[in-house]
Tab-separated table of C-alpha atoms in Angstrom:
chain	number	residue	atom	x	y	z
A	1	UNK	CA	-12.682	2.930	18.662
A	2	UNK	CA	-15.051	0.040	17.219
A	3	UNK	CA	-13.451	-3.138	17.170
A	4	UNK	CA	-12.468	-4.881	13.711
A	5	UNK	CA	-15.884	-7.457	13.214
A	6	UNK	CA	-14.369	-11.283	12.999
A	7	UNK	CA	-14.311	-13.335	9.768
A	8	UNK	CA	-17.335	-14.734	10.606
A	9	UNK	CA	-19.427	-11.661	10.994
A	10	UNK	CA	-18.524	-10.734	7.960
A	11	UNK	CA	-19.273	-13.297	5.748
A	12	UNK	CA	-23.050	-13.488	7.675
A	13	UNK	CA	-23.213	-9.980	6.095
A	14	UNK	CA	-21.945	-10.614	2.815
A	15	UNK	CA	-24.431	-13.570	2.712
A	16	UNK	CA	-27.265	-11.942	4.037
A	17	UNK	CA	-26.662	-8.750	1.741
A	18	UNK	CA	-29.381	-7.754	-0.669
A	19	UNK	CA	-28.763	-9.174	-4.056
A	20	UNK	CA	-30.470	-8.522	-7.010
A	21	UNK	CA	-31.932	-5.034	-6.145
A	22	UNK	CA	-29.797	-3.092	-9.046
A	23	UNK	CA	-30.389	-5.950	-11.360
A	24	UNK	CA	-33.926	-6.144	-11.409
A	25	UNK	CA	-33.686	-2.094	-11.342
A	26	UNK	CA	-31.702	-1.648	-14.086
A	27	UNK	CA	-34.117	-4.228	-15.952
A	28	UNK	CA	-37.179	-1.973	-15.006
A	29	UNK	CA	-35.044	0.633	-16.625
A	30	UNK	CA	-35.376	-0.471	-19.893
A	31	UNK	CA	-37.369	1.010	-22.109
A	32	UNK	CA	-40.355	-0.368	-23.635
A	33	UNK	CA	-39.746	0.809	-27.093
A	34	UNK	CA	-36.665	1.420	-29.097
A	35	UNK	CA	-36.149	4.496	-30.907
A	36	UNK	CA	-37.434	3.082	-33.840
A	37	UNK	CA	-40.595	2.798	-32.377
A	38	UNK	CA	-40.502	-1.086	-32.129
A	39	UNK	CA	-41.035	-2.885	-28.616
A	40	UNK	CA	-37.894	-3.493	-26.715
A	41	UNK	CA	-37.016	-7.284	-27.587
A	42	UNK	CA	-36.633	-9.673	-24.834
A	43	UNK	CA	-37.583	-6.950	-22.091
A	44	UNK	CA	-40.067	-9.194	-20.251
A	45	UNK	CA	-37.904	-12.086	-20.122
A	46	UNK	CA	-35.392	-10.112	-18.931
A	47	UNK	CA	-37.431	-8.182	-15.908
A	48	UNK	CA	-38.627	-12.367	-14.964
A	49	UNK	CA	-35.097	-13.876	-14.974
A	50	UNK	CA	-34.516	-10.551	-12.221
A	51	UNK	CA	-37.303	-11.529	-10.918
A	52	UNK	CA	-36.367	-15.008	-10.754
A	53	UNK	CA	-32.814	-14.541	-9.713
A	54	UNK	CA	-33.890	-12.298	-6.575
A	55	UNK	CA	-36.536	-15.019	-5.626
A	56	UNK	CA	-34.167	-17.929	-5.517
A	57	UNK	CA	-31.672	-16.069	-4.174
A	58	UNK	CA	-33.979	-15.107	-1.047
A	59	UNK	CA	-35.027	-18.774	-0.665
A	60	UNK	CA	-31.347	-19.820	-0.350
A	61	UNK	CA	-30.415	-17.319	1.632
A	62	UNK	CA	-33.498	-17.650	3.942
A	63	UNK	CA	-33.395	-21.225	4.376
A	64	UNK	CA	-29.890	-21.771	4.854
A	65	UNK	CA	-29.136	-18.787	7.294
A	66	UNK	CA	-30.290	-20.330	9.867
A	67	UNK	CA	-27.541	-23.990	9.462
A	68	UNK	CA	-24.991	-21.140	8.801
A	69	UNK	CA	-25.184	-18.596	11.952
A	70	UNK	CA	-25.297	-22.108	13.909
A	71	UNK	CA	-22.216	-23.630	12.010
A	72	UNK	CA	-19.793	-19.976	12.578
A	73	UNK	CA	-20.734	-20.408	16.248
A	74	UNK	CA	-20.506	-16.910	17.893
A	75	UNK	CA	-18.736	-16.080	20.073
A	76	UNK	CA	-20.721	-13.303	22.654
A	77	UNK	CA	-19.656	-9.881	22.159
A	78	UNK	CA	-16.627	-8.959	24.564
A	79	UNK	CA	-17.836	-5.622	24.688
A	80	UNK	CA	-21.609	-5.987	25.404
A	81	UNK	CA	-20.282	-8.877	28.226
A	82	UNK	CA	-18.483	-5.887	30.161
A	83	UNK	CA	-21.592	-3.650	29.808
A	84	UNK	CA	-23.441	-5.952	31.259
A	85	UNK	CA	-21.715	-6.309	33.689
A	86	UNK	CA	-20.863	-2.696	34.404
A	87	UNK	CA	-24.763	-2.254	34.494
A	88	UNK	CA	-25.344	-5.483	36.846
A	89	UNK	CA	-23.096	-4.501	39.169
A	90	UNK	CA	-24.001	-0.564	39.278
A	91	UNK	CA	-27.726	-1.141	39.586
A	92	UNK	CA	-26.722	-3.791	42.151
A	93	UNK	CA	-25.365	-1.498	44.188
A	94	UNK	CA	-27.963	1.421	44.187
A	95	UNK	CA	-30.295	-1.452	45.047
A	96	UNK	CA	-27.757	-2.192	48.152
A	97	UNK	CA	-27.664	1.650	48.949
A	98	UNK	CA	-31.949	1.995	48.949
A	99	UNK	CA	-31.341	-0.920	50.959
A	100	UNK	CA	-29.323	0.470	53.608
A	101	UNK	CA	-30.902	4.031	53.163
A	102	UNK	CA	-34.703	2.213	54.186
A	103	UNK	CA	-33.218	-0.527	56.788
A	104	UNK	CA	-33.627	2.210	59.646
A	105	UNK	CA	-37.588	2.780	58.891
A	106	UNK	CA	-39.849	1.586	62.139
A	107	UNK	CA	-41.634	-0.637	59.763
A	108	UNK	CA	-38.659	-2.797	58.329
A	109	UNK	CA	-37.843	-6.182	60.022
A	110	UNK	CA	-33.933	-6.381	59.885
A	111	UNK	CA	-34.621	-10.257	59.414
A	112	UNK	CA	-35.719	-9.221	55.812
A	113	UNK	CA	-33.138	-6.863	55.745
A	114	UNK	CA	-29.927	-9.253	56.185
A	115	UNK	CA	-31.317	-11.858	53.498
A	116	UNK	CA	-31.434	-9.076	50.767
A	117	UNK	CA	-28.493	-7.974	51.807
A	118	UNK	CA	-27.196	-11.870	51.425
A	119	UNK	CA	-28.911	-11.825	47.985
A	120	UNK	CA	-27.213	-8.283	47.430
A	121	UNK	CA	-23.434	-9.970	48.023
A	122	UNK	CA	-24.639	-13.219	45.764
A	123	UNK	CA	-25.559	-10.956	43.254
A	124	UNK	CA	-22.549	-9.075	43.241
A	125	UNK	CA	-20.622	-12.243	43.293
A	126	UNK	CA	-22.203	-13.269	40.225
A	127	UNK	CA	-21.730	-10.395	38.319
A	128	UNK	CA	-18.186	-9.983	39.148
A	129	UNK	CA	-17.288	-13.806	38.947
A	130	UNK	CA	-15.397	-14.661	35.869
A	131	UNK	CA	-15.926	-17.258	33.113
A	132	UNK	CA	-19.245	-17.913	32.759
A	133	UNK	CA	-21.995	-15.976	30.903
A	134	UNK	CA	-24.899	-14.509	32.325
A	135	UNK	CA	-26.913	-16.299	29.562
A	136	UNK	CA	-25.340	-19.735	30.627
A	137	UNK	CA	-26.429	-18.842	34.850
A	138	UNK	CA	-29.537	-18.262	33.319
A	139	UNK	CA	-29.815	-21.474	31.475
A	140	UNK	CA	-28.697	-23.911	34.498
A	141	UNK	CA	-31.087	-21.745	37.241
A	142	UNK	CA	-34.386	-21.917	34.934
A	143	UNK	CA	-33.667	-26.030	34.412
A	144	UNK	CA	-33.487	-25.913	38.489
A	145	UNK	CA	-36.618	-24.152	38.529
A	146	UNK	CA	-38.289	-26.543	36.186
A	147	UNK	CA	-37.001	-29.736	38.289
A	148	UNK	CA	-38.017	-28.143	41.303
A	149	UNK	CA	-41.872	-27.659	39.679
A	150	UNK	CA	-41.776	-30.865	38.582
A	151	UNK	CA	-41.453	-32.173	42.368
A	152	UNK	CA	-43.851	-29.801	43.662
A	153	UNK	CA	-46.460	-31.517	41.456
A	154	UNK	CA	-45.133	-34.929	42.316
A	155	UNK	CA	-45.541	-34.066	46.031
A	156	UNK	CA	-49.176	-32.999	45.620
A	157	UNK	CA	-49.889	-36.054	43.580
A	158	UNK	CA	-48.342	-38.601	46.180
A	159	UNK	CA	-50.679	-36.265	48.438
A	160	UNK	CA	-47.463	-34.970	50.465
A	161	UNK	CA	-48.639	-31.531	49.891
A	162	UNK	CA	-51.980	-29.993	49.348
A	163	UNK	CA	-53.352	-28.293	46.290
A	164	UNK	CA	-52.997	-24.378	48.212
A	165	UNK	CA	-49.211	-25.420	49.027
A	166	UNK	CA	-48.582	-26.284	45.599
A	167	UNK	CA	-50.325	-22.821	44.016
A	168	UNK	CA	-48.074	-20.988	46.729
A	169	UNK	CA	-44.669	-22.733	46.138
A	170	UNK	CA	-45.609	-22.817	42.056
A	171	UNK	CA	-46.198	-19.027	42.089
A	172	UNK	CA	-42.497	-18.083	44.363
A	173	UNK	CA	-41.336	-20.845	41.145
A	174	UNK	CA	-43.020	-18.272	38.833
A	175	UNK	CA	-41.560	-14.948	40.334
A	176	UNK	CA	-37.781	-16.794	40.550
A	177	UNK	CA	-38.121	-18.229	36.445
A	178	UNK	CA	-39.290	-14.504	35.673
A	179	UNK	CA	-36.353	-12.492	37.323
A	180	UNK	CA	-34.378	-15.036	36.055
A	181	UNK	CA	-35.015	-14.335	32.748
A	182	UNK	CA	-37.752	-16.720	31.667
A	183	UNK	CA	-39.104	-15.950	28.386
A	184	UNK	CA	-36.040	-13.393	27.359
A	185	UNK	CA	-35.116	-13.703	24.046
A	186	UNK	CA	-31.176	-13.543	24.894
């Protein structure tokens, strides 16, 4: 069973709903001529006041949604939060089982395997810790990521570190901001 929207969902519809639409219709519905023959009076002024109406309306609405979703302040959705979850922690774990299922191949250094499986349990921890939002982790680890770039190139212009070290450490930088959600939308 869907859950009853809040208050505040529901007036972001009702003040994002199309308004206007029927007027301006029904004003396109009138004729041009009466049945005497004689041009319908006042039927362009009426279709530009629709006009008019819808115009301003869309301008208000447009430039004031934005102060408005800000000032209701929404809350995230309680339901996608435990999908999210539910998905982080399932995909988690087939991740751990490929892990396990490959950690016997001749070719796999069991060095590499016991930090994934340390970044296996941190994820897990994470997913399942409580309070929080994946959106706010998110946040805090790309602002370490940026501090951390920020004294990479400070190192290589004290000279502490050379120009190679600094492409190598930026691009592990790069591949941590991207699988932590650099550039996502959420």
């Amino acid at each position: 069973e869907a859950p009853t929207p809040r208050w505040r969902a529901l007036f972001l519809v009702s003040w994002t709903s199309m308004r206007g639409v029927v007027s301006l219709a029904t004003a396109l519905a009138l004729p041009r001529l009466t049945a005497s023959g004689a041009s319908f009076p006042y039927r362009i002024e009426i279709i530009l006041i629709a006009m008019c109406v819808i115009v301003l309306t869309l301008l208000v609405q447009g430039l004031s949604l934005g102060p408005i979703v800000r000032a209701l302040r929404f809350e995230p959705e309680q339901v996608h939060q435990a999908e999210e979850r539910l998905a982080r922690l399932e995909t988690t774990r087939r991740g751990a089982e490929a892990l396990e299922d490959l950690s016997h191949e001749d070719w796999v250094d069991q060095r590499d395997v016991e930090a994934l499986r340390a970044e296996v349990r941190e994820r897990v921890r994470m997913s399942e810790a409580r309070g929080g939002s994946y959106a706010g982790r998110r946040r805090l680890r790309l602002a370490m990521i940026n501090a951390e770039r920020r004294m990479l190139i400070r190192l290589r212009n004290e000279d502490a570190i050379s120009d190679d070290v600094l492409r190598a450490l930026e691009q592990e930088l790069d591949f941590e901001a991207v699988r932590a959600g650099a550039g996502e939308a959420r």
